[in-house]
PDB file of C-alpha atoms and ligand atoms in Angstrom:
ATOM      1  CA  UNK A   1      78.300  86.931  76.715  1.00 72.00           C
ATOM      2  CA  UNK A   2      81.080  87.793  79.323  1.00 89.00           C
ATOM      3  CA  UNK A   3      84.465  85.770  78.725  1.00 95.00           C
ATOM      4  CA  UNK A   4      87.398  86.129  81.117  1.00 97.00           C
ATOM      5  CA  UNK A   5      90.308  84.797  81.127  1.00 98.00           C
ATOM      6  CA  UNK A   6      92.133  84.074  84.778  1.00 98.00           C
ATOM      7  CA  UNK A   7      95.828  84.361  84.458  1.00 98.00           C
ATOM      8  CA  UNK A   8      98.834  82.975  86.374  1.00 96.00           C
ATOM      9  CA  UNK A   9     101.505  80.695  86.933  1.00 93.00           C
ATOM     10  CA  UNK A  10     100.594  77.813  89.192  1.00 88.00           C
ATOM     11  CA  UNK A  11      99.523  78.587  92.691  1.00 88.00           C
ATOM     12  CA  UNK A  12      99.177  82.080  91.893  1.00 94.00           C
ATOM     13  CA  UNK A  13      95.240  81.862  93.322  1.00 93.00           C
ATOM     14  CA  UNK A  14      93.433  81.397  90.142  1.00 95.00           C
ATOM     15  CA  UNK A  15      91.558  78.506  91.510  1.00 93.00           C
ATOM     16  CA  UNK A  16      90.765  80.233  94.479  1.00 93.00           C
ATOM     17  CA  UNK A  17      89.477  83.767  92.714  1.00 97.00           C
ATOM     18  CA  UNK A  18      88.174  82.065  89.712  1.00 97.00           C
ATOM     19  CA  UNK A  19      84.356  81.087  91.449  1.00 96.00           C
ATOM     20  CA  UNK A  20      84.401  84.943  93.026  1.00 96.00           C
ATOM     21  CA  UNK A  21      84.757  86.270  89.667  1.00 96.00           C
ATOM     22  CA  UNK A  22      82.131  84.005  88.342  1.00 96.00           C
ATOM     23  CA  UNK A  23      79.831  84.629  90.670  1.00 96.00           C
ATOM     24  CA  UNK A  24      80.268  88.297  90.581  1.00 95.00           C
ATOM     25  CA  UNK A  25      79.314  87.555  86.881  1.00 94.00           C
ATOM     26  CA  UNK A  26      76.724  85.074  87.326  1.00 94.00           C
ATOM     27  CA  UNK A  27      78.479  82.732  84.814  1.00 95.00           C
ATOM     28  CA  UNK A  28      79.718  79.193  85.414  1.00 96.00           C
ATOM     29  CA  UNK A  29      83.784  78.993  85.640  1.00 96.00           C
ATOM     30  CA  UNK A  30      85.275  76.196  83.442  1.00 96.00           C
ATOM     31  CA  UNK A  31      89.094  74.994  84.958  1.00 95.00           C
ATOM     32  CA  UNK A  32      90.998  72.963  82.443  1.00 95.00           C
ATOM     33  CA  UNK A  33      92.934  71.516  85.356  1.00 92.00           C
ATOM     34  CA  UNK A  34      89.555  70.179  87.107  1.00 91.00           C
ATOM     35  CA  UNK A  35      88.189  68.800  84.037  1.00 92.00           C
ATOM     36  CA  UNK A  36      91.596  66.716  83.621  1.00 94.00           C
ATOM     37  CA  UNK A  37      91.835  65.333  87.305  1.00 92.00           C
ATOM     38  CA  UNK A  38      88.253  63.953  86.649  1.00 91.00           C
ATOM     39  CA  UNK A  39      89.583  62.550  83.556  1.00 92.00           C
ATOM     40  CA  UNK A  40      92.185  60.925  85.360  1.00 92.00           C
ATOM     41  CA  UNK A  41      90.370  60.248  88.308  1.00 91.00           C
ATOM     42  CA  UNK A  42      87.440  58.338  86.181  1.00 93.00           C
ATOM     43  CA  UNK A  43      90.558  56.624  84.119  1.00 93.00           C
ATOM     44  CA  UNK A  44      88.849  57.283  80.392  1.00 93.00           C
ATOM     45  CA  UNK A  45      91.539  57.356  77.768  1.00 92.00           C
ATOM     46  CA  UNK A  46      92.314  60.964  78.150  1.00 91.00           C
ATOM     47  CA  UNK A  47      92.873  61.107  81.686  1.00 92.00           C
ATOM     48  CA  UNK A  48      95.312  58.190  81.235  1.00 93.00           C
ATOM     49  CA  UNK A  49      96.801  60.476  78.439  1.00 93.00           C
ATOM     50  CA  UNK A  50      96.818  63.383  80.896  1.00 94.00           C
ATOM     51  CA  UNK A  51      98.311  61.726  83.438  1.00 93.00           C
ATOM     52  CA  UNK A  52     101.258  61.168  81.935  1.00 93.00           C
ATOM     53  CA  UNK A  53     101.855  64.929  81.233  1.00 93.00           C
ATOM     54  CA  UNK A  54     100.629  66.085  84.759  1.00 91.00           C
ATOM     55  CA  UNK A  55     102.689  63.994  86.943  1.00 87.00           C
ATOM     56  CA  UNK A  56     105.964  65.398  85.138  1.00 85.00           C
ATOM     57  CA  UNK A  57     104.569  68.779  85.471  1.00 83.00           C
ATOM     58  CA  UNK A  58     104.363  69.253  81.454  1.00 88.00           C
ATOM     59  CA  UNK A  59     101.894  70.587  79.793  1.00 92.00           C
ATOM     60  CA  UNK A  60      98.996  68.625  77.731  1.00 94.00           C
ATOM     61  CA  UNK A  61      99.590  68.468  73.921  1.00 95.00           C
ATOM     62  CA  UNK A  62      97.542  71.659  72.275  1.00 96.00           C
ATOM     63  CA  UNK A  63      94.914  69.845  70.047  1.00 94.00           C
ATOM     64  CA  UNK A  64      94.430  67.284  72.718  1.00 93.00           C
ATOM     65  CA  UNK A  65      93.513  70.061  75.373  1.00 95.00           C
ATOM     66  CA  UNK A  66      92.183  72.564  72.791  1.00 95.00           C
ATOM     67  CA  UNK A  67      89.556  70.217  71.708  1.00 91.00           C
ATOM     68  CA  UNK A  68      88.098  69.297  75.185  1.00 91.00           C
ATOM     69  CA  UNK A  69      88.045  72.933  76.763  1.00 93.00           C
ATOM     70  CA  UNK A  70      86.406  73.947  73.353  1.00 93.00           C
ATOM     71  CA  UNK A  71      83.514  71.038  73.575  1.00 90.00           C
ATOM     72  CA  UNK A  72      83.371  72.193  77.312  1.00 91.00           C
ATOM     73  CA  UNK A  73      82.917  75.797  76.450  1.00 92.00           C
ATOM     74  CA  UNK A  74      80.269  75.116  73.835  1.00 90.00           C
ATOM     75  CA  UNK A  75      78.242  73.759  75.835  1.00 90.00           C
ATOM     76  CA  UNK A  76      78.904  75.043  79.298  1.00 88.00           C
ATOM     77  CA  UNK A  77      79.297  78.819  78.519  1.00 87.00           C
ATOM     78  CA  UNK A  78      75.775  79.828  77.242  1.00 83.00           C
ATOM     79  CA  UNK A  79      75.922  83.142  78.709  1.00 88.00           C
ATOM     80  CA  UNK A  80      80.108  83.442  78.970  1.00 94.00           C
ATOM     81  CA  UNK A  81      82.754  81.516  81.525  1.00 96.00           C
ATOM     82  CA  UNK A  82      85.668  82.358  83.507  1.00 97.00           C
ATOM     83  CA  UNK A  83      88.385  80.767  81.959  1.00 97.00           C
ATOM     84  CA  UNK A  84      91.030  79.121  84.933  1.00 96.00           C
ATOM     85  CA  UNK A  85      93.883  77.413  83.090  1.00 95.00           C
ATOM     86  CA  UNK A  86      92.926  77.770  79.798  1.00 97.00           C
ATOM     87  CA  UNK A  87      94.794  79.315  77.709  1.00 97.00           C
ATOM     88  CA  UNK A  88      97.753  78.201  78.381  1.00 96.00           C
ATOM     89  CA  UNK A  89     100.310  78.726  75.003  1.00 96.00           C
ATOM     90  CA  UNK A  90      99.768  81.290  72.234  1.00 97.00           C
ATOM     91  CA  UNK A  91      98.193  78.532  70.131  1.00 97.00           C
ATOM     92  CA  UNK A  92      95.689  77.711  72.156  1.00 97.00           C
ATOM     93  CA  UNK A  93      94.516  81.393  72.871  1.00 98.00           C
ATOM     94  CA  UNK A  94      94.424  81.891  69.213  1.00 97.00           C
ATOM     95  CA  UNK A  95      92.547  78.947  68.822  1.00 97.00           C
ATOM     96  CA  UNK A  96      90.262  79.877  71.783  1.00 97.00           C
ATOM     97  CA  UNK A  97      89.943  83.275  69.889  1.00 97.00           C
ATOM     98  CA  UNK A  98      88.922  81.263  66.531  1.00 96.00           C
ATOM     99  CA  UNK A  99      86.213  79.331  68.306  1.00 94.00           C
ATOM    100  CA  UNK A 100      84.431  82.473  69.772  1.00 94.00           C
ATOM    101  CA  UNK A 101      84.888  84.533  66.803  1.00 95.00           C
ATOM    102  CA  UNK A 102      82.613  82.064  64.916  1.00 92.00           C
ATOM    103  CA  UNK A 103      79.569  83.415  67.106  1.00 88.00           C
ATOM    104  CA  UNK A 104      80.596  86.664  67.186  1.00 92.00           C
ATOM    105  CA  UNK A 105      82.059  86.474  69.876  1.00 93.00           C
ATOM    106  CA  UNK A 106      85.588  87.120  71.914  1.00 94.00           C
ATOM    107  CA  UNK A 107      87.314  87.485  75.139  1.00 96.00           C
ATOM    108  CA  UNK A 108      86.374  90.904  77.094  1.00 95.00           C
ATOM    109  CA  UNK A 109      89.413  90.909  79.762  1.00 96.00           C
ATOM    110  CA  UNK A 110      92.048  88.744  80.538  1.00 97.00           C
ATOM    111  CA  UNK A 111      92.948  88.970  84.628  1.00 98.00           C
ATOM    112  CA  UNK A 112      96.605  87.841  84.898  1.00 97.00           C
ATOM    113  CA  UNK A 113      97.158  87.428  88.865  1.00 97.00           C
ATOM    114  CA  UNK A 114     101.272  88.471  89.572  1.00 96.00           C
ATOM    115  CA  UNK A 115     103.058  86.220  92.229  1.00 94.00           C
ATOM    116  CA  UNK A 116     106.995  86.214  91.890  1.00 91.00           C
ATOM    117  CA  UNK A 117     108.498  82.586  91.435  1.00 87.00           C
ATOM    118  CA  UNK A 118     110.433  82.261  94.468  1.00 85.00           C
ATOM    119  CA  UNK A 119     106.705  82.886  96.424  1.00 89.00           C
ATOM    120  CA  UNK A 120     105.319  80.511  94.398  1.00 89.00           C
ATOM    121  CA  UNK A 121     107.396  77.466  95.080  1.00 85.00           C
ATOM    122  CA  UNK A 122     106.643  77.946  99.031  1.00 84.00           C
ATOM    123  CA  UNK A 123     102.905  78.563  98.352  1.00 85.00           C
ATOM    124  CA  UNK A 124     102.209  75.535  96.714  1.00 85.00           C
ATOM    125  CA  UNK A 125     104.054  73.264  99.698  1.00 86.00           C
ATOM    126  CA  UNK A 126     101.328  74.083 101.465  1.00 89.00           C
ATOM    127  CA  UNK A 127      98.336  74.106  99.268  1.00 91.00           C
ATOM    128  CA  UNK A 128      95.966  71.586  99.743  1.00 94.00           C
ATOM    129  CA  UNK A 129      92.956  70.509  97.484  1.00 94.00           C
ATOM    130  CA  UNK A 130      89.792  68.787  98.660  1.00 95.00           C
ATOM    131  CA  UNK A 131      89.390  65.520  97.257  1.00 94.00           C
ATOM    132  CA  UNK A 132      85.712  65.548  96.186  1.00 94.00           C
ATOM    133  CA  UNK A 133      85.949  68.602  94.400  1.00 92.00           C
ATOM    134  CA  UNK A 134      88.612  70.058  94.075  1.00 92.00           C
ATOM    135  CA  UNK A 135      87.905  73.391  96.369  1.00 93.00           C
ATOM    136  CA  UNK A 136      91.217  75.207  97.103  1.00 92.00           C
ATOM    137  CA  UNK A 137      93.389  75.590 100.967  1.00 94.00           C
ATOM    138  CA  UNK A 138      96.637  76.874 102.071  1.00 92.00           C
ATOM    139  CA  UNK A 139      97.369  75.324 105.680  1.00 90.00           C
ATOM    140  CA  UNK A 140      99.594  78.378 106.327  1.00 85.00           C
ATOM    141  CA  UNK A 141      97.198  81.540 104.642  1.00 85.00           C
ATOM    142  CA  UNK A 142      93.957  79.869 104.186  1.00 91.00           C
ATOM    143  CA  UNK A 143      93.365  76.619 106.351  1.00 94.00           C
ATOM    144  CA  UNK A 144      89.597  74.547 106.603  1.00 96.00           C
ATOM    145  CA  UNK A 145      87.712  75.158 109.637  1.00 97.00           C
ATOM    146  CA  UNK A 146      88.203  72.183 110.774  1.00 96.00           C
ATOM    147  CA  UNK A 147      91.966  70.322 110.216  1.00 94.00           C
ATOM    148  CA  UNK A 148      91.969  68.347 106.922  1.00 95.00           C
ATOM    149  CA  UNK A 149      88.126  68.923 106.144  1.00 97.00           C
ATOM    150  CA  UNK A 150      86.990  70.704 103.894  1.00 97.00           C
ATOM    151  CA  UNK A 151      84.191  73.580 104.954  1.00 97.00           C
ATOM    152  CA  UNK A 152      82.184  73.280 101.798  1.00 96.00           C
ATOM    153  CA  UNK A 153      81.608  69.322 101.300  1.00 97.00           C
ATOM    154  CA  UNK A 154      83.120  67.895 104.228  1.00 97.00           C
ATOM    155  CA  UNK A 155      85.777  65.170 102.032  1.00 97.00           C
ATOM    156  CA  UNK A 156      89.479  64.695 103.236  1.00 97.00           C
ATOM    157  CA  UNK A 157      91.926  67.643 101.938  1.00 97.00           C
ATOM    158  CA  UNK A 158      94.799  66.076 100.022  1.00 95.00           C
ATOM    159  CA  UNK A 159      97.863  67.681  98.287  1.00 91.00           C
ATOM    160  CA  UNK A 160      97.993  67.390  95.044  1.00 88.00           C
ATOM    161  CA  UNK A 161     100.803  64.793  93.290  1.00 83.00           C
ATOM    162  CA  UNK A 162     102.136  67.866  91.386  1.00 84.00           C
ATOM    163  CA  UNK A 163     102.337  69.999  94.015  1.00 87.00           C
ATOM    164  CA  UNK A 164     105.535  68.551  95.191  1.00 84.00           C
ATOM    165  CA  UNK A 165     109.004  70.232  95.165  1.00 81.00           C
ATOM    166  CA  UNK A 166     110.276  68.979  92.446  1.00 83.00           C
ATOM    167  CA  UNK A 167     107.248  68.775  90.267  1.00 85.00           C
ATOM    168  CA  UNK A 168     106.215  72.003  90.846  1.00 85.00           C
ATOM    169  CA  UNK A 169     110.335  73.682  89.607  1.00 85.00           C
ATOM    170  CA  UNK A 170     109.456  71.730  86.681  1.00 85.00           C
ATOM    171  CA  UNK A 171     105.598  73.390  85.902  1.00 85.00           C
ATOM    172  CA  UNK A 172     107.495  76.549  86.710  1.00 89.00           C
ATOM    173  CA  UNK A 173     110.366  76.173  84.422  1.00 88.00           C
ATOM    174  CA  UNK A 174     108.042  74.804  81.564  1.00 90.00           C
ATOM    175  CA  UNK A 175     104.514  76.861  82.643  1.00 90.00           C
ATOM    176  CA  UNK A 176     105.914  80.313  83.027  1.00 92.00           C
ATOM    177  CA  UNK A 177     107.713  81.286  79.252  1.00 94.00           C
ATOM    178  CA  UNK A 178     104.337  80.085  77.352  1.00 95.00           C
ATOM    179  CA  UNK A 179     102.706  82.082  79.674  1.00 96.00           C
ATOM    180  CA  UNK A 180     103.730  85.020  79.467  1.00 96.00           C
ATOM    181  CA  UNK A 181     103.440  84.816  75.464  1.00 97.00           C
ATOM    182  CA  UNK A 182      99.654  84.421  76.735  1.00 98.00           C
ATOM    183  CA  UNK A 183     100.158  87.479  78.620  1.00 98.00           C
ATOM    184  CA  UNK A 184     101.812  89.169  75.425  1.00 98.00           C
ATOM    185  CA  UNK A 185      98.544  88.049  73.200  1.00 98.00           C
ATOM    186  CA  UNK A 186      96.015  90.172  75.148  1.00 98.00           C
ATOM    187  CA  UNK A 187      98.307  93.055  75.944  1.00 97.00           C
ATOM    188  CA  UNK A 188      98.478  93.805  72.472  1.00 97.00           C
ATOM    189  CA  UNK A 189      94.961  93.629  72.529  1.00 96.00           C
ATOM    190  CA  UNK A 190      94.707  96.102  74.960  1.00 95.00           C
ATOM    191  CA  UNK A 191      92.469  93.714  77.577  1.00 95.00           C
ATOM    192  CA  UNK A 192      95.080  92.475  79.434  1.00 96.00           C
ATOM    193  CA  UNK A 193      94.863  93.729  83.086  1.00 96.00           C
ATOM    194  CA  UNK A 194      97.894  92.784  85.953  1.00 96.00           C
ATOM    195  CA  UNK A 195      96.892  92.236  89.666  1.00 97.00           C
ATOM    196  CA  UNK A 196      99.297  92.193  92.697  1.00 97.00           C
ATOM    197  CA  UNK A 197      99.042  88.359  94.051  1.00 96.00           C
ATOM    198  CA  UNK A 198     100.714  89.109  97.053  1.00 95.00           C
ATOM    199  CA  UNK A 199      97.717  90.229  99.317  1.00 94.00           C
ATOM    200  CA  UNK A 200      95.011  88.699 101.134  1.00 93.00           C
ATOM    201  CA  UNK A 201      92.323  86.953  99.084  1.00 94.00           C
ATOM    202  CA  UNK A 202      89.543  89.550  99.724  1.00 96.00           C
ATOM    203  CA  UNK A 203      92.259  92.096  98.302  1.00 97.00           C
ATOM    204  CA  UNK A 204      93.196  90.259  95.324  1.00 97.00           C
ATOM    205  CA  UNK A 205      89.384  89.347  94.299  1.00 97.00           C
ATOM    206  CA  UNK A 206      88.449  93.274  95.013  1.00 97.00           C
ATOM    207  CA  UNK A 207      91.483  94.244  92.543  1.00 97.00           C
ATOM    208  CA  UNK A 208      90.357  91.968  89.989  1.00 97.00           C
ATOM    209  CA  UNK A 209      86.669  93.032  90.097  1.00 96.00           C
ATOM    210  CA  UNK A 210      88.243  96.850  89.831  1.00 95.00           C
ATOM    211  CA  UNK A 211      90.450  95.669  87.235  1.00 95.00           C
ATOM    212  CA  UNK A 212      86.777  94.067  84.942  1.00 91.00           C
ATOM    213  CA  UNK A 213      85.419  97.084  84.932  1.00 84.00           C
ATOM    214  CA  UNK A 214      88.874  99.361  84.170  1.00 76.00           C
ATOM    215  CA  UNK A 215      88.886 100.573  80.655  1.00 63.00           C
ATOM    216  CA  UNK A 216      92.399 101.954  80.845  1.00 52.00           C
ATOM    217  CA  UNK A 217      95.249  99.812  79.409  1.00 49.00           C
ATOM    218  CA  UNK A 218      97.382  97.664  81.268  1.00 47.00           C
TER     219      UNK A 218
HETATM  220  P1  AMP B  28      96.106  73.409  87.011  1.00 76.55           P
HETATM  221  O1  AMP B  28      95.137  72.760  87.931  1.00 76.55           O
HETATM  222  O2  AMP B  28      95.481  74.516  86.200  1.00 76.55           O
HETATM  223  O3  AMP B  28      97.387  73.828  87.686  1.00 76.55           O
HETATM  224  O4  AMP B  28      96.524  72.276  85.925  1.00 76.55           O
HETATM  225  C1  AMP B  28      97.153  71.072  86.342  1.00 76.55           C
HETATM  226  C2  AMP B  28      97.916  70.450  85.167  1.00 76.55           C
HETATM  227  O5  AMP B  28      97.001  70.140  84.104  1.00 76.55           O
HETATM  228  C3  AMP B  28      98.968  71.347  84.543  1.00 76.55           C
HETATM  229  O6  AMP B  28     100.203  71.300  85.243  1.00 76.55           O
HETATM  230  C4  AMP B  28      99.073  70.736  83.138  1.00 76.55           C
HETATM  231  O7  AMP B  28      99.798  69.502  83.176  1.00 76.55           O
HETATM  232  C5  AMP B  28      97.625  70.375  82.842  1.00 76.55           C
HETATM  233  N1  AMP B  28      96.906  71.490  82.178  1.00 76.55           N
HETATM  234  C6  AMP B  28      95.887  72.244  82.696  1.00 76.55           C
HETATM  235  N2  AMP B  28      95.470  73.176  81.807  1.00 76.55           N
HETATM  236  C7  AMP B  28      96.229  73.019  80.710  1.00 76.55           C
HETATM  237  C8  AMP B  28      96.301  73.693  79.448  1.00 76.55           C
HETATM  238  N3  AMP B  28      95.485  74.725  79.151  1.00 76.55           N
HETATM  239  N4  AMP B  28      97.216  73.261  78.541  1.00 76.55           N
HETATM  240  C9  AMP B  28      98.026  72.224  78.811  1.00 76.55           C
HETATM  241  N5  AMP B  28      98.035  71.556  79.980  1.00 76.55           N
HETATM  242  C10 AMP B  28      97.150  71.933  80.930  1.00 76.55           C
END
């Protein structure tokens, strides 16, 4: 059982790393972000619940997120996950560190990816999200093959309703503190390992596969 945990504020390139890491781990990766959109997308009472939260930028209520990553995890994590977006507060890694602990289990390394704010803000203006599943451009750093398609499934690239200006200062502003008390948990568990963001994507997913298999201290 191998469970990571991807780090970083928004648009720091966890989506994009998280399916290198899991399949350099041959485990599945579970995105808390992904498994709201559907939720919204599909309109059940959740994703209506979600979508009020997301399109302000704020974070989901704790037990209402807690208990549908958990469920997810139990069932989708038979041989360990990369977590993308989950944790997100203290509570919730301490609850994620409840859940495993019943089986004996816990998280090996938490991967926190390092982008400064200011970066952040003009990264995510040009991000763009495929709208089948969710697979991860930048128009500027990383764009499709071919314009607004995406390589892997061919549907329409589309930016995401929270990626705009002013949503995105407010994910920042109310993302970031909780955060780094995330951060804080697994540093003073000693698994916490930091990554320089600001690189291409091949050097950022070699760092972080360096930084699995580092047993020194962050
Ligand atoms: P992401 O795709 O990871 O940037 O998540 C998109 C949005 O979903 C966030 O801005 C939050 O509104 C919500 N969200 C995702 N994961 C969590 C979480 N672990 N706790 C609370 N809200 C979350």
């Amino acid at each position: 059982m191998s469970i990571i945990v991807l780090l970083g504020a928004p648009g720091a390139g966890k989506g994009t790393q998280a399916p290198t890491l899991a399949n350099h781990l041959d485990v599945p990766v579970l995105a808390s972000g992904d498994l709201l959109r559907a939720a919204v997308a599909a309109g059940t009472p959740l994703g209506l619940e979600a979508d009020r939260y997301m399109s302000r930028g704020q974070l989901i209520p704790d037990d209402t997120i807690v208990k549908i990553f958990l469920d997810q995890l139990r069932s989708r994590a038979r041989n360990g996950a990369v977590l993308d977006g989950f944790p997100r507060t203290r509570a919730q890694a301490e609850a994620l560190d409840r859940a495993l602990a019943e089986h004996g289990d816990k998280v090996d390394r938490a991967l926190y990816i390092a982008v400064p704010l200011d970066d952040l803000v003009v990264r995510m203006a040009s991000r763009r999200i495929c709208e089948a599943n969710g697979h991860v451009y930048n128009v500027a750093t990383n764009p499709p093959q071919t314009p607004n398609q995406c390589d892997i499934d061919g549907s329409p690239l589309i930016q995401r309703p929270d990626d705009e200006e002013a949503t995105v200062r407010a994910r920042m502003a109310q993302q970031v503190p909780p955060l780094e008390d995330v951060a804080e948990h697994y540093r003073s568990a000693g698994i916490l390992r930091t990554v320089e963001g600001r690189q291409s994507i091949e050097g950022v997913s070699g760092d972080l596969i360096a930084a699995l298999e580092d047993g020194a201290p962050a």
